[in-house]
Amino acid sequence: MVDYLTAILPALIPSMAFIWLKFQQSQMPFTTEVFAKEYDYIVVGAGSAGAVVANRLSENPFVSVLLLEAGGYETYQSEIPMMAARLQLSEWDWKYKTVPQKYACQGMKNHQSAWPRGKILGGCSSLNYMLYVRGNRKDYEIWERLGNPGWGYDDLFYYFIKSEDNRDPDVLKNGYHGSGGYLTVSTTHYTTPIAGAFLEAAKLFGYPNNDINGASQTGFVVPQGTIRRGARCSTSKAFLRDIRGRGLQFLVDAPVTVVQPRVMVAKSFTQWASLGIGPLTMLGGLDGIGFIHTKYSNRSEDWPDVEIHFIPSCPSSDGGESVRKNMNLKDELFMKIYSKYLYTDTYSYYPVLLRPKSVGYLMLQSANPYDPPIMDPKYLSHPDDAATLVDSLKICIKMALSKPFQKFRPQNWPVKWYGYLVKGIKRGAPIKPGQAPVPKVLLEPKPEKGPKGPIGHLVNIFSKSGFKKLTKRIQWPLFA
């Protein structure tokens, strides 16, 4: 009997998913069929911010709010944390790309990097890797010193606590987290056996295992994520599903589509769907994160300059099916470096530059709303960025081959990044096109705010009388 059930479970997965999705849809807000002639507020985009804005505005029972979203409802694929990578370049992604880069992306097709943007209720919060990372206290304090009252860490901490519903009692007791808010945060229920080595290696290099949203950010941890009962908790789920009856109406443009993933183990799916446990609860397959200081950062300050993502896989682990495409890797590069290691057990360190000095731009391509924007981050155009990343790569290699990993008998791949040099890059010295290794976009680009920027510290809202600028322009620096 057991063997029979095991045999038919894979065939039942799409049906189980469809039934589960129909139940989830019943918990979603209804699309409005009859619209009012006018609204007090129209919120354009039900993304990470739009869903929150619509929720807060509709708390006032005397106002009417219309929320517009170009995408559709969340799907069962977006609900499964482990499947985050497969959502990129899908129908729920706007599929934006940067303009060809001069100093970076040399291993990517046409030297372009993908910029995933959510075309779905919840926006990027329904598409991303769900990491719950607030940022560094000092970054917020710098914002405030530049003339932004109310944007310091102590002011914003109240709102972090207010919105959070942390489900981990061991984390809650340190006093830096909230419970009872809209946004569910929890610790992943599953890690691979190699996650422990990642944390032990950090200790060897002087980094504690700590709550990165707590008293000190510097350190390593199995991360918390925006997860509710083992499933993704997007801003749509957190801020929109439970507010029926308010003066809030919805216009959602696309229908829900159910697509069977190519690879899904029956046991893993049943663990996730029934109990909210198992490998499918991993945050996009991520096992740990850490915040470190390179040699260009002052270690006496709790202000690390690089974030590390630890993933027990690489672009060839799935045979080149999803991550390779998401990174837009050139075919010749993939064949040269990864083709010999298809479906091989691997682990990877991904360093992320937290405060890049390179300055790019974002602009409209035309008046046609369906034309994608022009995105030019000018990655690594400032030489300090390349130098910092190179030093972080050296640290990552040392950690990855340190004693805690030796029981797994690790080997650094005997392959050079042909044509992509990292030697000779020095801080303060210009780099040449093609010197940089392949980057991966892991940051949220922020618009410039300030005397030279377009956005005020009180933000702009849309009302019946149109867009209103509420205060003078002020400048904020970028951080990841």
CSV table of N, CA and C in Angstrom, one decimal, residues 270-388:
chain,number,residue,atom,x,y,z
A,270,THR,N,4.3,17.2,0.3
A,270,THR,CA,3.3,16.9,1.3
A,270,THR,C,3.8,17.4,2.7
A,271,GLN,N,5.1,17.4,3.0
A,271,GLN,CA,5.6,17.9,4.2
A,271,GLN,C,5.2,19.4,4.3
A,272,TRP,N,5.5,20.1,3.2
A,272,TRP,CA,5.2,21.5,3.1
A,272,TRP,C,3.7,21.9,3.2
A,273,ALA,N,2.9,21.2,2.4
A,273,ALA,CA,1.5,21.6,2.3
A,273,ALA,C,0.7,21.2,3.6
A,274,SER,N,1.1,20.1,4.2
A,274,SER,CA,0.3,19.7,5.4
A,274,SER,C,0.9,20.2,6.7
A,275,LEU,N,2.2,20.4,6.8
A,275,LEU,CA,2.9,20.7,8.1
A,275,LEU,C,3.7,22.0,8.0
A,276,GLY,N,4.0,22.5,6.9
A,276,GLY,CA,4.8,23.7,6.8
A,276,GLY,C,6.2,23.4,7.2
A,277,ILE,N,6.7,22.2,6.9
A,277,ILE,CA,8.1,21.9,7.2
A,277,ILE,C,8.8,21.3,6.0
A,278,GLY,N,10.1,20.9,6.2
A,278,GLY,CA,10.8,20.3,5.1
A,278,GLY,C,11.6,21.3,4.2
A,279,PRO,N,12.4,20.7,3.3
A,279,PRO,CA,13.3,21.6,2.5
A,279,PRO,C,12.6,22.7,1.6
A,280,LEU,N,11.3,22.5,1.3
A,280,LEU,CA,10.6,23.5,0.6
A,280,LEU,C,10.4,24.8,1.4
A,281,THR,N,10.7,24.8,2.7
A,281,THR,CA,10.5,26.0,3.5
A,281,THR,C,11.8,26.9,3.4
A,282,MET,N,12.9,26.4,2.8
A,282,MET,CA,14.1,27.2,2.8
A,282,MET,C,13.9,28.4,2.0
A,283,LEU,N,14.6,29.5,2.4
A,283,LEU,CA,14.4,30.8,1.7
A,283,LEU,C,15.1,30.8,0.4
A,284,GLY,N,14.4,30.3,-0.6
A,284,GLY,CA,15.1,30.2,-1.9
A,284,GLY,C,16.3,29.3,-2.0
A,285,GLY,N,16.4,28.4,-1.0
A,285,GLY,CA,17.5,27.5,-1.0
A,285,GLY,C,18.7,28.1,-0.2
A,286,LEU,N,18.5,29.2,0.5
A,286,LEU,CA,19.6,29.9,1.2
A,286,LEU,C,19.7,29.3,2.6
A,287,ASP,N,21.0,29.0,3.0
A,287,ASP,CA,21.2,28.3,4.3
A,287,ASP,C,21.7,29.3,5.4
A,288,GLY,N,22.2,30.4,5.0
A,288,GLY,CA,22.7,31.3,6.1
A,288,GLY,C,23.2,32.6,5.5
A,289,ILE,N,23.3,33.7,6.3
A,289,ILE,CA,23.8,34.9,5.9
A,289,ILE,C,24.7,35.5,6.9
A,290,GLY,N,25.6,36.4,6.5
A,290,GLY,CA,26.5,37.0,7.5
A,290,GLY,C,26.9,38.4,7.0
A,291,PHE,N,27.4,39.2,8.0
A,291,PHE,CA,27.9,40.5,7.7
A,291,PHE,C,29.3,40.6,8.1
A,292,ILE,N,30.2,41.0,7.2
A,292,ILE,CA,31.6,41.0,7.5
A,292,ILE,C,32.3,42.4,7.2
A,293,HIS,N,33.5,42.5,7.7
A,293,HIS,CA,34.3,43.7,7.4
A,293,HIS,C,35.4,43.3,6.5
A,294,THR,N,35.6,43.9,5.3
A,294,THR,CA,36.8,43.8,4.5
A,294,THR,C,37.9,44.6,5.1
A,295,LYS,N,39.1,44.6,4.5
A,295,LYS,CA,40.2,45.4,5.0
A,295,LYS,C,39.9,46.9,4.8
A,296,TYR,N,38.9,47.2,4.1
A,296,TYR,CA,38.6,48.6,3.9
A,296,TYR,C,37.6,49.2,4.8
A,297,SER,N,37.2,48.3,5.8
A,297,SER,CA,36.1,48.7,6.7
A,297,SER,C,36.7,48.7,8.1
A,298,ASN,N,36.2,49.6,9.0
A,298,ASN,CA,36.7,49.8,10.4
A,298,ASN,C,36.0,48.7,11.2
A,299,ARG,N,36.7,47.7,11.7
A,299,ARG,CA,36.1,46.6,12.4
A,299,ARG,C,35.7,47.0,13.8
A,300,SER,N,36.2,48.2,14.3
A,300,SER,CA,35.7,48.6,15.6
A,300,SER,C,34.3,49.1,15.6
A,301,GLU,N,33.8,49.4,14.4
A,301,GLU,CA,32.4,49.9,14.3
A,301,GLU,C,31.5,48.7,13.9
A,302,ASP,N,30.3,48.7,14.4
A,302,ASP,CA,29.3,47.8,13.9
A,302,ASP,C,28.6,48.3,12.6
A,303,TRP,N,29.5,48.4,11.6
A,303,TRP,CA,29.0,48.9,10.3
A,303,TRP,C,29.7,48.1,9.2
A,304,PRO,N,29.4,46.8,9.0
A,304,PRO,CA,30.1,46.0,8.0
A,304,PRO,C,29.8,46.5,6.6
A,305,ASP,N,30.8,46.2,5.7
A,305,ASP,CA,30.6,46.7,4.3
A,305,ASP,C,30.2,45.6,3.3
A,306,VAL,N,30.2,44.4,3.8
A,306,VAL,CA,29.8,43.3,2.8
A,306,VAL,C,28.8,42.3,3.6
A,307,GLU,N,27.8,41.9,2.8
A,307,GLU,CA,26.9,40.8,3.3
A,307,GLU,C,27.2,39.6,2.5
A,308,ILE,N,27.2,38.4,3.2
A,308,ILE,CA,27.5,37.1,2.6
A,308,ILE,C,26.2,36.3,2.6
A,309,HIS,N,25.9,35.7,1.4
A,309,HIS,CA,24.8,34.7,1.3
A,309,HIS,C,25.4,33.4,1.1
A,310,PHE,N,25.0,32.4,1.9
A,310,PHE,CA,25.6,31.1,1.8
A,310,PHE,C,24.5,30.1,1.3
A,311,ILE,N,24.8,29.5,0.2
A,311,ILE,CA,23.8,28.7,-0.5
A,311,ILE,C,24.4,27.3,-0.8
A,312,PRO,N,23.8,26.2,-0.4
A,312,PRO,CA,24.3,24.9,-0.6
A,312,PRO,C,24.1,24.4,-2.1
A,313,SER,N,24.4,25.2,-3.0
A,313,SER,CA,24.3,24.9,-4.4
A,313,SER,C,25.0,25.9,-5.3
A,314,CYS,N,24.9,25.8,-6.6
A,314,CYS,CA,25.6,26.7,-7.5
A,314,CYS,C,24.8,26.7,-8.8
A,315,PRO,N,25.1,27.5,-9.8
A,315,PRO,CA,24.3,27.5,-11.1
A,315,PRO,C,24.2,26.2,-11.8
A,316,SER,N,25.1,25.2,-11.5
A,316,SER,CA,25.0,23.9,-12.2
A,316,SER,C,24.3,22.9,-11.4
A,317,SER,N,23.9,23.2,-10.1
A,317,SER,CA,23.3,22.2,-9.3
A,317,SER,C,22.0,21.6,-9.8
A,318,ASP,N,21.2,22.5,-10.5
A,318,ASP,CA,20.0,22.1,-11.1
A,318,ASP,C,20.1,21.7,-12.6
A,319,GLY,N,21.4,21.5,-13.0
A,319,GLY,CA,21.6,21.2,-14.4
A,319,GLY,C,21.6,22.4,-15.3
A,320,GLY,N,21.6,23.6,-14.7
A,320,GLY,CA,21.5,24.8,-15.5
A,320,GLY,C,20.1,25.2,-15.9
A,321,GLU,N,19.1,24.8,-15.1
A,321,GLU,CA,17.7,25.0,-15.5
A,321,GLU,C,17.3,26.4,-15.1
A,322,SER,N,17.5,26.9,-13.9
A,322,SER,CA,16.9,28.2,-13.5
A,322,SER,C,18.0,29.2,-13.1
A,323,VAL,N,18.9,28.9,-12.2
A,323,VAL,CA,19.8,30.0,-11.7
A,323,VAL,C,20.7,30.5,-12.9
A,324,ARG,N,21.1,29.6,-13.7
A,324,ARG,CA,21.9,30.0,-14.9
A,324,ARG,C,21.2,31.0,-15.8
A,325,LYS,N,19.9,30.8,-16.0
A,325,LYS,CA,19.1,31.7,-16.8
A,325,LYS,C,18.8,33.0,-16.0
A,326,ASN,N,18.5,32.9,-14.7
A,326,ASN,CA,18.3,34.1,-13.9
A,326,ASN,C,19.5,35.0,-13.9
A,327,MET,N,20.7,34.4,-13.9
A,327,MET,CA,21.9,35.2,-14.0
A,327,MET,C,22.3,35.7,-15.4
A,328,ASN,N,21.6,35.2,-16.4
A,328,ASN,CA,21.8,35.6,-17.8
A,328,ASN,C,23.2,35.2,-18.2
A,329,LEU,N,23.8,34.1,-17.7
A,329,LEU,CA,25.1,33.7,-18.0
A,329,LEU,C,25.3,33.3,-19.5
A,330,LYS,N,26.4,33.7,-20.0
A,330,LYS,CA,26.8,33.3,-21.4
A,330,LYS,C,26.9,31.8,-21.5
A,331,ASP,N,26.5,31.3,-22.6
A,331,ASP,CA,26.5,29.8,-22.7
A,331,ASP,C,28.0,29.3,-22.7
A,332,GLU,N,28.9,30.0,-23.3
A,332,GLU,CA,30.3,29.6,-23.3
A,332,GLU,C,30.9,29.6,-21.9
A,333,LEU,N,30.5,30.6,-21.1
A,333,LEU,CA,31.0,30.6,-19.8
A,333,LEU,C,30.5,29.5,-18.9
A,334,PHE,N,29.2,29.2,-19.1
A,334,PHE,CA,28.6,28.1,-18.3
A,334,PHE,C,29.3,26.8,-18.7
A,335,MET,N,29.5,26.6,-20.0
A,335,MET,CA,30.1,25.3,-20.5
A,335,MET,C,31.5,25.2,-20.0
A,336,LYS,N,32.2,26.3,-20.0
A,336,LYS,CA,33.6,26.3,-19.6
A,336,LYS,C,33.8,26.0,-18.1
A,337,ILE,N,32.9,26.6,-17.3
A,337,ILE,CA,33.1,26.5,-15.8
A,337,ILE,C,32.2,25.5,-15.1
A,338,TYR,N,31.0,25.4,-15.6
A,338,TYR,CA,30.0,24.6,-14.8
A,338,TYR,C,29.7,23.2,-15.4
A,339,SER,N,29.8,23.1,-16.7
A,339,SER,CA,29.3,21.9,-17.4
A,339,SER,C,29.8,20.6,-16.8
A,340,LYS,N,31.0,20.5,-16.3
A,340,LYS,CA,31.6,19.3,-15.8
A,340,LYS,C,31.0,19.0,-14.4
A,341,TYR,N,30.2,19.9,-13.8
A,341,TYR,CA,29.8,19.7,-12.4
A,341,TYR,C,28.2,19.8,-12.3
A,342,LEU,N,27.6,19.3,-13.4
A,342,LEU,CA,26.1,19.3,-13.4
A,342,LEU,C,25.6,18.4,-12.3
A,343,TYR,N,24.7,18.8,-11.5
A,343,TYR,CA,24.0,18.0,-10.4
A,343,TYR,C,25.0,17.6,-9.4
A,344,THR,N,26.2,18.3,-9.2
A,344,THR,CA,27.2,17.9,-8.2
A,344,THR,C,26.9,18.7,-6.9
A,345,ASP,N,27.2,18.0,-5.8
A,345,ASP,CA,27.0,18.6,-4.5
A,345,ASP,C,28.0,19.8,-4.4
A,346,THR,N,27.5,21.0,-4.1
A,346,THR,CA,28.4,22.1,-4.0
A,346,THR,C,27.8,23.1,-2.9
A,347,TYR,N,28.6,24.0,-2.6
A,347,TYR,CA,28.1,25.2,-1.7
A,347,TYR,C,28.8,26.4,-2.2
A,348,SER,N,28.2,27.5,-2.0
A,348,SER,CA,28.7,28.8,-2.6
A,348,SER,C,28.5,29.9,-1.6
A,349,TYR,N,29.5,30.8,-1.6
A,349,TYR,CA,29.5,32.1,-0.9
A,349,TYR,C,29.2,33.2,-1.9
A,350,TYR,N,28.2,34.0,-1.6
A,350,TYR,CA,27.9,35.1,-2.5
A,350,TYR,C,28.1,36.4,-1.7
A,351,PRO,N,29.2,37.2,-2.0
A,351,PRO,CA,29.4,38.5,-1.3
A,351,PRO,C,28.5,39.6,-1.9
A,352,VAL,N,27.9,40.4,-1.1
A,352,VAL,CA,27.1,41.5,-1.6
A,352,VAL,C,27.6,42.8,-1.0
A,353,LEU,N,27.9,43.7,-1.9
A,353,LEU,CA,28.4,45.1,-1.5
A,353,LEU,C,27.3,45.9,-0.9
A,354,LEU,N,27.5,46.3,0.3
A,354,LEU,CA,26.4,47.0,1.0
A,354,LEU,C,26.3,48.5,0.7
A,355,ARG,N,27.4,49.2,0.5
A,355,ARG,CA,27.3,50.6,0.2
A,355,ARG,C,28.1,51.0,-1.0
A,356,PRO,N,27.6,50.6,-2.2
A,356,PRO,CA,28.4,50.9,-3.4
A,356,PRO,C,28.6,52.4,-3.7
A,357,LYS,N,29.7,52.7,-4.2
A,357,LYS,CA,30.0,54.1,-4.6
A,357,LYS,C,29.7,54.4,-6.0
A,358,SER,N,29.5,53.4,-6.8
A,358,SER,CA,29.2,53.6,-8.3
A,358,SER,C,27.8,54.2,-8.3
A,359,VAL,N,27.6,55.2,-9.2
A,359,VAL,CA,26.3,55.9,-9.4
A,359,VAL,C,25.8,55.7,-10.8
A,360,GLY,N,24.6,55.2,-10.9
A,360,GLY,CA,23.9,55.0,-12.2
A,360,GLY,C,22.7,55.8,-12.2
A,361,TYR,N,21.8,55.4,-13.1
A,361,TYR,CA,20.5,56.2,-13.3
A,361,TYR,C,19.4,55.3,-13.7
A,362,LEU,N,18.2,55.7,-13.5
A,362,LEU,CA,17.0,55.1,-13.9
A,362,LEU,C,16.0,56.1,-14.5
A,363,MET,N,15.6,55.8,-15.8
A,363,MET,CA,14.7,56.8,-16.5
A,363,MET,C,13.7,56.1,-17.3
A,364,LEU,N,12.7,56.9,-17.7
A,364,LEU,CA,11.6,56.3,-18.6
A,364,LEU,C,12.2,56.3,-20.0
A,365,GLN,N,11.8,55.2,-20.7
A,365,GLN,CA,12.2,55.1,-22.1
A,365,GLN,C,11.4,55.9,-23.0
A,366,SER,N,10.1,56.0,-22.7
A,366,SER,CA,9.1,56.7,-23.5
A,366,SER,C,7.9,57.0,-22.6
A,367,ALA,N,6.9,57.6,-23.3
A,367,ALA,CA,5.6,57.9,-22.6
A,367,ALA,C,4.7,56.7,-22.6
A,368,ASN,N,5.1,55.6,-23.3
A,368,ASN,CA,4.4,54.4,-23.3
A,368,ASN,C,4.6,53.6,-22.1
A,369,PRO,N,3.6,53.3,-21.2
A,369,PRO,CA,3.8,52.6,-20.0
A,369,PRO,C,4.2,51.2,-20.1
A,370,TYR,N,4.1,50.6,-21.3
A,370,TYR,CA,4.5,49.2,-21.5
A,370,TYR,C,6.0,49.1,-22.0
A,371,ASP,N,6.6,50.2,-22.3
A,371,ASP,CA,8.1,50.2,-22.6
A,371,ASP,C,8.8,50.1,-21.3
A,372,PRO,N,9.8,49.2,-21.2
A,372,PRO,CA,10.5,49.0,-19.9
A,372,PRO,C,11.4,50.2,-19.7
A,373,PRO,N,11.6,50.6,-18.4
A,373,PRO,CA,12.5,51.7,-18.1
A,373,PRO,C,13.9,51.4,-18.5
A,374,ILE,N,14.7,52.5,-18.6
A,374,ILE,CA,16.1,52.3,-18.9
A,374,ILE,C,16.9,52.3,-17.6
A,375,MET,N,17.5,51.2,-17.3
A,375,MET,CA,18.2,50.9,-16.0
A,375,MET,C,19.7,50.8,-16.3
A,376,ASP,N,20.5,51.7,-15.7
A,376,ASP,CA,21.9,51.7,-15.9
A,376,ASP,C,22.6,51.9,-14.5
A,377,PRO,N,22.8,50.8,-13.8
A,377,PRO,CA,23.4,51.0,-12.4
A,377,PRO,C,24.9,51.3,-12.5
A,378,LYS,N,25.5,51.2,-13.7
A,378,LYS,CA,27.0,51.5,-13.8
A,378,LYS,C,27.8,50.7,-12.8
A,379,TYR,N,27.5,49.4,-12.7
A,379,TYR,CA,28.2,48.5,-11.7
A,379,TYR,C,29.7,48.6,-11.8
A,380,LEU,N,30.3,48.8,-10.7
A,380,LEU,CA,31.8,48.8,-10.6
A,380,LEU,C,32.5,49.9,-11.3
A,381,SER,N,31.7,50.9,-11.7
A,381,SER,CA,32.4,52.1,-12.3
A,381,SER,C,33.2,52.9,-11.4
A,382,HIS,N,33.0,52.7,-10.1
A,382,HIS,CA,33.9,53.3,-9.1
A,382,HIS,C,34.9,52.2,-8.6
A,383,PRO,N,36.1,52.5,-8.7
A,383,PRO,CA,37.2,51.5,-8.4
A,383,PRO,C,37.1,50.9,-7.0
A,384,ASP,N,36.6,51.7,-6.1
A,384,ASP,CA,36.6,51.2,-4.7
A,384,ASP,C,35.6,50.0,-4.6
A,385,ASP,N,34.5,50.0,-5.4
A,385,ASP,CA,33.6,48.9,-5.3
A,385,ASP,C,34.2,47.6,-5.7
A,386,ALA,N,35.0,47.6,-6.8
A,386,ALA,CA,35.7,46.4,-7.3
A,386,ALA,C,36.7,45.9,-6.3
A,387,ALA,N,37.5,46.8,-5.7
A,387,ALA,CA,38.5,46.4,-4.7
A,387,ALA,C,37.9,45.8,-3.5
A,388,THR,N,36.8,46.4,-3.0
A,388,THR,CA,36.1,45.8,-1.8
A,388,THR,C,35.5,44.4,-2.1
